[in-house]
CSV table of C-alpha atoms in Angstrom, one decimal:
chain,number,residue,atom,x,y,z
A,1,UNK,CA,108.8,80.5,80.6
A,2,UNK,CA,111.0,81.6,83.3
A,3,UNK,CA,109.9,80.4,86.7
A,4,UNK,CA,111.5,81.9,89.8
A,5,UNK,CA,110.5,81.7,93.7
A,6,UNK,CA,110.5,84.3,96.2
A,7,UNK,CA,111.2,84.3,100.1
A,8,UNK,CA,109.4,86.9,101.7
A,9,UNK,CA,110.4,86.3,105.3
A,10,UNK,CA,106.7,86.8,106.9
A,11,UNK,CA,106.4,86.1,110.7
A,12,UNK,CA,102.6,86.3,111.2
A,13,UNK,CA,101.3,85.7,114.8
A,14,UNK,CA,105.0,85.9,116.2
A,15,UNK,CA,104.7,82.1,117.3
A,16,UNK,CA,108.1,81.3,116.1
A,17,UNK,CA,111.0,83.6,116.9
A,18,UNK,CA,112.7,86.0,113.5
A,19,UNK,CA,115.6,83.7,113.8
A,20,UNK,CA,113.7,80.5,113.1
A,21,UNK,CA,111.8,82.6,110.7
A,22,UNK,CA,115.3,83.3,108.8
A,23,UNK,CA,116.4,79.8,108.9
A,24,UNK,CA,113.3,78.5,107.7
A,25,UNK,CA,112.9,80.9,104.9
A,26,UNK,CA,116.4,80.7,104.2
A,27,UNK,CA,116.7,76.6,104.0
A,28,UNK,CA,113.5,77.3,101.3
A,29,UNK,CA,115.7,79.6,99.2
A,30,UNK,CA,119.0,76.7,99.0
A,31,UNK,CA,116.1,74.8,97.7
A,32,UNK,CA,115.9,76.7,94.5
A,33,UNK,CA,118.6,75.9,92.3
A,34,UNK,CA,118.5,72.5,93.2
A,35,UNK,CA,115.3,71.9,92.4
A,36,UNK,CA,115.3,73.7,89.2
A,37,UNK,CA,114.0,77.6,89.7
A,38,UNK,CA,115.1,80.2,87.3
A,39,UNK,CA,115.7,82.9,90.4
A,40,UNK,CA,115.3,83.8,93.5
A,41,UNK,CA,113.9,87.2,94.7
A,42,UNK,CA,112.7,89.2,97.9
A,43,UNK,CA,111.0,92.0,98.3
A,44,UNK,CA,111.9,94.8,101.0
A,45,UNK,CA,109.9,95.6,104.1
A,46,UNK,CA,110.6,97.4,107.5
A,47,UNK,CA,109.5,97.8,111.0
A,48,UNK,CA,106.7,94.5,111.4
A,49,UNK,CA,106.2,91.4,110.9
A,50,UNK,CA,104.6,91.4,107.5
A,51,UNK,CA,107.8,91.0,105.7
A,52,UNK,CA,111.2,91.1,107.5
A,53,UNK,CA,113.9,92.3,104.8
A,54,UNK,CA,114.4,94.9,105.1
A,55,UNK,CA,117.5,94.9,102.8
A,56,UNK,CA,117.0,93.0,99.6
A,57,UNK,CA,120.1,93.4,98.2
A,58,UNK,CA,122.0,92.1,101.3
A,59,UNK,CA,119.7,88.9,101.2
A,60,UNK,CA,120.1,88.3,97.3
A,61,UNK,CA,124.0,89.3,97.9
A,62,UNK,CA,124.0,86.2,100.5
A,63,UNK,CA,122.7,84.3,98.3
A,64,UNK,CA,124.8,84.8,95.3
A,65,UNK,CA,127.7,83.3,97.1
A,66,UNK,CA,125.4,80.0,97.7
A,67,UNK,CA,124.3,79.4,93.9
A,68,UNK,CA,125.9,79.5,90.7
A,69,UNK,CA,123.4,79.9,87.8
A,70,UNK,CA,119.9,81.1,89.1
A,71,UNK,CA,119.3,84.7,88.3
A,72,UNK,CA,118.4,87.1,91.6
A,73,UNK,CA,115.5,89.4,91.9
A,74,UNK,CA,114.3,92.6,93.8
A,75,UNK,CA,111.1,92.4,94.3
A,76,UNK,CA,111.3,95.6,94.6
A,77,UNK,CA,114.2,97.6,95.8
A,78,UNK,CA,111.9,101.0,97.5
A,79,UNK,CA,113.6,104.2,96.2
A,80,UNK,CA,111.9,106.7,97.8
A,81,UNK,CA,113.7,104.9,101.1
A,82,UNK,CA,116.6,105.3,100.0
A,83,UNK,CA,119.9,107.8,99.0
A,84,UNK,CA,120.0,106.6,95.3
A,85,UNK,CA,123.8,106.9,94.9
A,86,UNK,CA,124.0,104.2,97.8
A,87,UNK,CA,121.7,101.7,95.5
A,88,UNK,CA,123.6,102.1,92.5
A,89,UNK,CA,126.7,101.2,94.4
A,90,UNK,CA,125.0,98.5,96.2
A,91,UNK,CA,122.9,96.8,92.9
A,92,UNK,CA,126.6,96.9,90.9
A,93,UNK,CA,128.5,95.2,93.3
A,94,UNK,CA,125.8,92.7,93.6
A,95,UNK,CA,125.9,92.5,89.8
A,96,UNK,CA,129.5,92.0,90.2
A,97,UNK,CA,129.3,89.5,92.8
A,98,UNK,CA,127.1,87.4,91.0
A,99,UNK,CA,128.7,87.6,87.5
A,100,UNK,CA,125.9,89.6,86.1
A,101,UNK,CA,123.3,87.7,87.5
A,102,UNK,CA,120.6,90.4,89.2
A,103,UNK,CA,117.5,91.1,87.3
A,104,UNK,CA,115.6,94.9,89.4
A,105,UNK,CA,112.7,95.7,90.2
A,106,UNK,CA,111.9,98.9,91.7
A,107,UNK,CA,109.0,100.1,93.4
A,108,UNK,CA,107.7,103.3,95.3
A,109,UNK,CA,106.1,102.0,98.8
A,110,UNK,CA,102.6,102.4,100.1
A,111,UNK,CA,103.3,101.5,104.1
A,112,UNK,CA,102.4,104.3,106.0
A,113,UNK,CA,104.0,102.7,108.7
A,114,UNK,CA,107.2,102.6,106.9
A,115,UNK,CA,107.4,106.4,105.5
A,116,UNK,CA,106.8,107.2,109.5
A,117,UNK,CA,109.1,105.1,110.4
A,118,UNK,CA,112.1,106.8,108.2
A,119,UNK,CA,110.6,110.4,108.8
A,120,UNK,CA,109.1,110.6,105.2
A,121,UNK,CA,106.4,112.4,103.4
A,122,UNK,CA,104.3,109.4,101.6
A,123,UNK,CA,102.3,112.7,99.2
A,124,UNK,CA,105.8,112.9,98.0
A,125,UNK,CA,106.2,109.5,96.9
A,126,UNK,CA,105.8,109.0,93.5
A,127,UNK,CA,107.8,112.4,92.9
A,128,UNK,CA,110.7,110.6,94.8
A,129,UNK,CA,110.4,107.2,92.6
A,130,UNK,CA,110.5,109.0,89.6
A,131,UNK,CA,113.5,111.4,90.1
A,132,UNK,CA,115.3,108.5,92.1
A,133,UNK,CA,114.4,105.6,89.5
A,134,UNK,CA,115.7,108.5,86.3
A,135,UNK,CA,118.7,108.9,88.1
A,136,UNK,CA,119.7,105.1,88.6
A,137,UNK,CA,118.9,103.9,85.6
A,138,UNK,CA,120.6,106.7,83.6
A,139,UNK,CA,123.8,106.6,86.2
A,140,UNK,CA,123.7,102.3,86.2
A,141,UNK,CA,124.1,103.0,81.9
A,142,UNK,CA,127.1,105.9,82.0
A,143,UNK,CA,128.8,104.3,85.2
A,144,UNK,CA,128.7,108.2,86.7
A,145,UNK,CA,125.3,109.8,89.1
A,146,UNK,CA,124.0,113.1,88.0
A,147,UNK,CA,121.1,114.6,88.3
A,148,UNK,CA,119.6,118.0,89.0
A,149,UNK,CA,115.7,117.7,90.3
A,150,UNK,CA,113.1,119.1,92.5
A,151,UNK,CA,113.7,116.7,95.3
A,152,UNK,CA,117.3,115.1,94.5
A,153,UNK,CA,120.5,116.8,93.5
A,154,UNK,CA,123.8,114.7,92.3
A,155,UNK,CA,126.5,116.2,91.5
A,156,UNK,CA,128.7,114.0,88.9
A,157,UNK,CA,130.1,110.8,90.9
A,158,UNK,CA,131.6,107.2,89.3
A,159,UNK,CA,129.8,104.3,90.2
A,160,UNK,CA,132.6,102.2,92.0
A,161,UNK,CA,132.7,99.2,90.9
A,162,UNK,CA,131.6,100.6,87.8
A,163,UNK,CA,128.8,99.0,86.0
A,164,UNK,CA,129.7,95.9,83.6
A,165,UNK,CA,126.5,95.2,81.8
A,166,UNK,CA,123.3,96.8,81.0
A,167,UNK,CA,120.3,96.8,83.1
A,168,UNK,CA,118.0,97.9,80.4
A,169,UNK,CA,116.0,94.8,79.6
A,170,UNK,CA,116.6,93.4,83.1
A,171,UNK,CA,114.8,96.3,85.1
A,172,UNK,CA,111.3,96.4,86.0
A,173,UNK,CA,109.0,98.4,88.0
A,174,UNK,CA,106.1,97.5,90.2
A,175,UNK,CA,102.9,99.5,89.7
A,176,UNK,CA,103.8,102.2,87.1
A,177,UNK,CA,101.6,104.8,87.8
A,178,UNK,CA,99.9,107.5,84.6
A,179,UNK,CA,102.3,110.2,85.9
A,180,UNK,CA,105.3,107.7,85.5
A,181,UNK,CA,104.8,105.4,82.8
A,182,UNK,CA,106.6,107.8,80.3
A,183,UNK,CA,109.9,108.5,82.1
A,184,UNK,CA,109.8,104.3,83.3
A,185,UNK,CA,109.2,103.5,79.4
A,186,UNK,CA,112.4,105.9,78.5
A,187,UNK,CA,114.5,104.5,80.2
A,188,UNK,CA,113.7,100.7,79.0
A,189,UNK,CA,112.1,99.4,82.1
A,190,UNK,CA,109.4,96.7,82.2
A,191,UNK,CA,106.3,95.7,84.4
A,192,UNK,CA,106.8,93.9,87.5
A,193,UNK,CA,103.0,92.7,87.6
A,194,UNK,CA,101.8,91.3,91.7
A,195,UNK,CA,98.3,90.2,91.3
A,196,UNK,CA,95.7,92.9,93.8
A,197,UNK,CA,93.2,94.4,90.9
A,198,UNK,CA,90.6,92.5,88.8
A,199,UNK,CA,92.1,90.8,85.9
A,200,UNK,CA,90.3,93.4,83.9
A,201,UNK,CA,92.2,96.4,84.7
A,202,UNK,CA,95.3,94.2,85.1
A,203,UNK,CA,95.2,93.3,81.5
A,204,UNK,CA,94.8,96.7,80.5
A,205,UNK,CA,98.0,98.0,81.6
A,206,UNK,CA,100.8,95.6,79.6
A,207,UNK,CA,98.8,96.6,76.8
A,208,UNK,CA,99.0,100.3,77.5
A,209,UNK,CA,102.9,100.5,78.6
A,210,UNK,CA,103.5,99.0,75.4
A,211,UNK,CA,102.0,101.0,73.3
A,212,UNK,CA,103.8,104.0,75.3
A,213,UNK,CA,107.1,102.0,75.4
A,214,UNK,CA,106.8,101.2,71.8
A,215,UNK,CA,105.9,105.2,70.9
A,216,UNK,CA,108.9,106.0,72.7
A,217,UNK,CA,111.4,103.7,71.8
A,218,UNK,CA,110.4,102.5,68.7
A,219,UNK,CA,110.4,98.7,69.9
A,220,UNK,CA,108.4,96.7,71.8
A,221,UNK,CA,108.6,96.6,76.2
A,222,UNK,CA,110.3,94.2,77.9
A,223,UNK,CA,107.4,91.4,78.9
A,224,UNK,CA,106.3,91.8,81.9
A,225,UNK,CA,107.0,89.6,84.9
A,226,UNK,CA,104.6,88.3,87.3
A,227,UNK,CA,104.1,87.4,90.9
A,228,UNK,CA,101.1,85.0,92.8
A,229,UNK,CA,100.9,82.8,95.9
A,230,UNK,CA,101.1,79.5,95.0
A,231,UNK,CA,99.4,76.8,96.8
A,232,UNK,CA,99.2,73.1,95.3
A,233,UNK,CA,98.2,69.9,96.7
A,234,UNK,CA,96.8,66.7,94.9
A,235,UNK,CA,93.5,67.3,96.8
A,236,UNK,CA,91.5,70.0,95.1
A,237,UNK,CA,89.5,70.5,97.7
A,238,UNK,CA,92.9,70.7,100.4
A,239,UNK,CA,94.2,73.3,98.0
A,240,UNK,CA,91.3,75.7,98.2
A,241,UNK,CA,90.6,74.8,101.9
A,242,UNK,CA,94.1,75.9,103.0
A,243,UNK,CA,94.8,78.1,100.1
A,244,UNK,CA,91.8,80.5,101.5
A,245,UNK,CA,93.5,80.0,105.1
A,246,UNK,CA,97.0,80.5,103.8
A,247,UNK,CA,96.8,83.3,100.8
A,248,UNK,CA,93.9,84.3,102.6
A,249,UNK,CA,95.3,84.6,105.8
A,250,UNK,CA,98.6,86.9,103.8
A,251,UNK,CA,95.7,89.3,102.5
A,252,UNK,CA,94.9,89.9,106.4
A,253,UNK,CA,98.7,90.9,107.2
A,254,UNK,CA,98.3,93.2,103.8
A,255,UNK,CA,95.4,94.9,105.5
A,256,UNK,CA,96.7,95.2,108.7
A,257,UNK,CA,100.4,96.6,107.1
A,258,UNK,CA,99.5,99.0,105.1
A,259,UNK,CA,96.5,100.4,106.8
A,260,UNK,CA,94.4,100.4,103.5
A,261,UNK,CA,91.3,100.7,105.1
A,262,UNK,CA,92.8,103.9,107.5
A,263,UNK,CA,91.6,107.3,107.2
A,264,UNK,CA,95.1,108.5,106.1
A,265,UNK,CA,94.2,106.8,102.6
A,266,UNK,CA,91.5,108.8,102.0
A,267,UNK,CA,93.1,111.6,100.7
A,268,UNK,CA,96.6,110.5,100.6
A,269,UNK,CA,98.4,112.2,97.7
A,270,UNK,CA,99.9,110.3,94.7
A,271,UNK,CA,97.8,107.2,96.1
A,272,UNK,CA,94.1,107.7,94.3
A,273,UNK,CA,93.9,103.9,93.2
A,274,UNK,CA,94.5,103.0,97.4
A,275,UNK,CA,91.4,105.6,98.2
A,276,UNK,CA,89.0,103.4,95.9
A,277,UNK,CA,90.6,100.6,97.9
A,278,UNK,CA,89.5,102.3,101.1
A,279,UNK,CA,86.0,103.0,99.6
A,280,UNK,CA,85.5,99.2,98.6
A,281,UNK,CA,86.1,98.0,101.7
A,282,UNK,CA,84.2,100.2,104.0
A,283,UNK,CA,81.5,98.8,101.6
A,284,UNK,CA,82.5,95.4,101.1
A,285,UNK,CA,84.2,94.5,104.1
A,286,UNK,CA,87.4,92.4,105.3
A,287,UNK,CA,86.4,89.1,104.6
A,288,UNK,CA,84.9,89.8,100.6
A,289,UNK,CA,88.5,91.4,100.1
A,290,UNK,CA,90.2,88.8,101.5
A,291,UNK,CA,88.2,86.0,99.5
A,292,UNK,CA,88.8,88.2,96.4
A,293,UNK,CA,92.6,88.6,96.9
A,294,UNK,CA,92.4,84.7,97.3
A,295,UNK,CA,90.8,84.3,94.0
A,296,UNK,CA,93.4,85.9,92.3
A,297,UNK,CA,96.4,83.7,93.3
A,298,UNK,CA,97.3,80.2,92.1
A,299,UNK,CA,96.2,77.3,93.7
A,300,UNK,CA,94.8,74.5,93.6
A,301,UNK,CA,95.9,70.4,92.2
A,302,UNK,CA,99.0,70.8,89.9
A,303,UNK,CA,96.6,71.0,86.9
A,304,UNK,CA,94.6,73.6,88.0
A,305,UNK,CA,98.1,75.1,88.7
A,306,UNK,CA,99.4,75.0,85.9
A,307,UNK,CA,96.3,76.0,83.9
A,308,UNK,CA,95.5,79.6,86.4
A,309,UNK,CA,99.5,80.0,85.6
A,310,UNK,CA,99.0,79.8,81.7
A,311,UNK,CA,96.1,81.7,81.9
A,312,UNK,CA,97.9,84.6,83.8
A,313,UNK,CA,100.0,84.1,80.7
A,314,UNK,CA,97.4,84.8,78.3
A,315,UNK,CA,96.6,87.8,80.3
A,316,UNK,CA,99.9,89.6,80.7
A,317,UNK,CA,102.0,88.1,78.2
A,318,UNK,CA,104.6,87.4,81.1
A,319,UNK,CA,107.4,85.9,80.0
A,320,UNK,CA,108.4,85.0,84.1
A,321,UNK,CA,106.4,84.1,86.8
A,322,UNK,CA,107.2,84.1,90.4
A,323,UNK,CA,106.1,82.1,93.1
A,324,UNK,CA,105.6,82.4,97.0
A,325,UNK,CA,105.4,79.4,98.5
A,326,UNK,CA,106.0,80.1,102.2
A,327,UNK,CA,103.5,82.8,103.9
A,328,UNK,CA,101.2,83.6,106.6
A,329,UNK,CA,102.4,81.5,109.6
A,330,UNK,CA,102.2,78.6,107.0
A,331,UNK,CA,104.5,75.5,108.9
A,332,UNK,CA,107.7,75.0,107.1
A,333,UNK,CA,107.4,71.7,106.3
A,334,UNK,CA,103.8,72.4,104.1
A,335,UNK,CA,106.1,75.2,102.4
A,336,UNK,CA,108.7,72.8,101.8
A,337,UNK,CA,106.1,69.9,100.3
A,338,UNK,CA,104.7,73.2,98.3
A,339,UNK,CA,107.5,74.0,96.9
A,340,UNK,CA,108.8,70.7,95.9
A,341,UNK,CA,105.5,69.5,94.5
A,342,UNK,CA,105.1,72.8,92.1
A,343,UNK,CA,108.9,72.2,91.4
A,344,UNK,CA,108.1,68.4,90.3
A,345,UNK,CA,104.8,68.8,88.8
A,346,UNK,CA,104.1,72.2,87.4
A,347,UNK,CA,107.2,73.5,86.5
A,348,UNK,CA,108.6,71.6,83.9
A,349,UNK,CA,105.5,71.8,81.8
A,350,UNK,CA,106.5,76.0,82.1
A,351,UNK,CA,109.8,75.7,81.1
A,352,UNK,CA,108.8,73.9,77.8
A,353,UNK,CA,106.6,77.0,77.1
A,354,UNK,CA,107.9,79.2,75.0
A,355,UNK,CA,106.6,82.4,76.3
A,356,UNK,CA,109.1,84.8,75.2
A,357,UNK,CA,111.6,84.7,77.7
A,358,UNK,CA,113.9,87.1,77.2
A,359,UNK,CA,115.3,86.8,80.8
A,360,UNK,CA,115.9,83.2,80.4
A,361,UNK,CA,117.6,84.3,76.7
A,362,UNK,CA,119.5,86.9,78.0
A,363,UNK,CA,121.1,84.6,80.4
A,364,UNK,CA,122.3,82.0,77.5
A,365,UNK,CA,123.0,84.5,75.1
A,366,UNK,CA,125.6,86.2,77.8
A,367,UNK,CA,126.6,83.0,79.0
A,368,UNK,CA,127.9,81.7,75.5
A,369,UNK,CA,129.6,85.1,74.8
A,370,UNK,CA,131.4,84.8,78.3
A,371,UNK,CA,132.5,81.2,76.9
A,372,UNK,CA,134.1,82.2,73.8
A,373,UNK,CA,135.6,85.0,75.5
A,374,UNK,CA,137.3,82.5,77.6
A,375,UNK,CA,135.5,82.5,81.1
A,376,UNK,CA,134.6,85.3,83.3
A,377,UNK,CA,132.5,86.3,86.0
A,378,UNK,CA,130.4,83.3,87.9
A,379,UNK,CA,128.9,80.2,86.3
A,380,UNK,CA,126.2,81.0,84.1
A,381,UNK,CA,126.4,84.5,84.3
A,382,UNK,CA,128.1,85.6,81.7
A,383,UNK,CA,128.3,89.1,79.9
A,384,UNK,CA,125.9,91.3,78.2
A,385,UNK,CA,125.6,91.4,74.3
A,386,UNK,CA,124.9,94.6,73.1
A,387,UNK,CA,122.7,95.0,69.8
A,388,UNK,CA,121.2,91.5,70.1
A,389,UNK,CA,118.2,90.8,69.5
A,390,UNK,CA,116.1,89.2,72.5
A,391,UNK,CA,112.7,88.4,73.3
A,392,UNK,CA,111.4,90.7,70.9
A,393,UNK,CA,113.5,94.3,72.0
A,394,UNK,CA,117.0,94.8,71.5
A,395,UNK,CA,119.0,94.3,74.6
């Protein structure tokens, strides 16, 4: 299984200042290859202090030029944020930076306070993702943007530096909604799956996107990857005691963020499944979400760990899993004993799994090929092999 770790920046309660925020989060990220992760991934935020980055692709270009070999993830990249000939230039210079190293994951926001915030209808949304995402991912394959929609006209412009390797097979989406699904499955991109619905409705939806995928394209979707809050100590009962004032102190800046409980979600367009959200927790209140959310993330002693992890793995058929190991006003040095004590005692017995792992493949495959073809690019990067078969679709 590939195992990554992600940094999400969070200064909750503002009792250290963004700076020490950055160097703390930061100093957990040089951790990473070291210690043995796959990849390292943010995810992009704006305007609070829920999550501070609010360019991912600066942050995983920073940290290209600190590693050689671990592979570097959105988590996601927000399109409807953005002018989506500025992220193609953006992810293939990173790509090129980092000798073929970024694995992306798109999404299409749900912060009210963030659409605000760049003058932006949120009813228009998942319109946005889907012209924007069609247009990337068609332009990141032909090296040239073009594209004639409702919302977003291109007229034909090279991608400089141009492309060097496909993303199909290392793109993913986070929440593929009905109305999406087809054009994401078209154009080869997999499930980016963060942990916020019952397990029963999230195992429903690999299962369904593959089916669609596998209508479409003949061939099975990429696995999907998947995302928890991780937090392990030897003490069972320490684990669940800070893991419901940690992971459940996160759910609380997720509340407070995006406003789910707000009248605006009501009737928001293009955001039905965040209404039923609203209803449950006028019902339910604050504190059963927050236990709930809890209950869906990983923690506990490093067998408990490692057995939620595998059973997530049963679930999705992930072939990665992502880790958080720093959130919530947590101190640094608990991330840092975290982190290491997942790194020593949980994620080796992953890495033996075989799960799949057609990112982990992919990155050996390309790696060889760059070897016989005399060098190239970063360590461990390596170039894409076109027609080969890995984990189960044909990259």
């Amino acid at each position: 299984m590939h195992v990554g770790m992600a940094a999400v920046f969070q200064n909750t309660g503002r009792a250290l200042s963004d700076h020490q925020i950055y160097l703390n989060e930061l100093a957990l990220a040089d951790m990473a290859e070291p210690l043995g992760f796959d990849s390292i991934w943010s995810v992009e935020h704006h305007f609070t202090d829920y999550t501070m980055c609010p360019d991912v692709v600066q942050f995983l270009s920073y940290m290209a030029g600190r590693t050689r070999n671990v592979r570097l993830g959105s988590m996601v990249v927000v399109l409807p944020w953005h002018d989506p000939m500025r992220v193609a230039e953006q992810v293939s210079m990173l790509d090129h930076l980092s000798g073929g190293r970024m694995i992306l994951g798109l999404g299409r926001g749900a912060g009210k306070v963030e659409f605000d915030g760049f003058r932006l209808d949120m009813g228009d949304s998942r319109e946005l993702f889907v012209e924007y995402g069609e247009a990337l991912l068609k332009g990141l394959e032909s090296g040239v943007m073009e594209y004639d929609g409702k919302h977003y006209r291109q007229p034909p412009t090279a991608i400089r530096p141009a492309p060097f390797k496909s993303f199909r097979g290392r793109t993913y989406a986070a929440a593929v909604s009905p109305e999406s699904a087809r054009i994401m499955a078209r154009l080869g991109v997999g499930l980016l799956i963060i942990p916020q619905k019952p397990w029963r409705e999230v195992e429903k939806e690999p299962a369904e996107y593959n089916t669609l995928y596998r209508e479409i394209n003949g061939t099975a979707a990429p696995q999907p990857i998947s995302a928890g809050w991780i937090f392990i100590d030897p003490s069972a009962e320490r684990a669940r005691e800070l893991a419901m004032k940690y992971i459940g102190g996160y759910y609380r800046t997720v509340l407070d963020h995006y406003q789910f409980a707000g009248a605006h979600m009501r009737n928001q367009r293009g955001y039905e499944y965040y209404a039923k959200m609203n209803e449950k927790l006028a019902v339910y209140g604050d504190k059963k979400a927050i236990e709930f959310f809890a209950d869906l993330q990983v923690y506990g002693t490093p067998e408990q760990v490692h057995e939620k992890i595998m059973t997530i793995h049963k679930q999705t058929n992930n072939s990665g899993f992502v880790g958080v190991f720093s959130y919530a006003g947590m101190p640094h040095e608990e991330a840092a004993r975290n982190m290491r004590l997942f790194a020593q005692s949980v994620m080796p017995e992953l890495k033996k799994f075989d799960a799949g792992a057609a990112i982990a493949v992919e990155l050996v495959v390309g790696g060889l090929q760059a070897l016989a073809a005399g060098g190239g690019g970063s360590p461990g990067g390596g170039v894409h092999v076109r027609g080969v078969q890995v984990g189960g679709h044909r990259a």
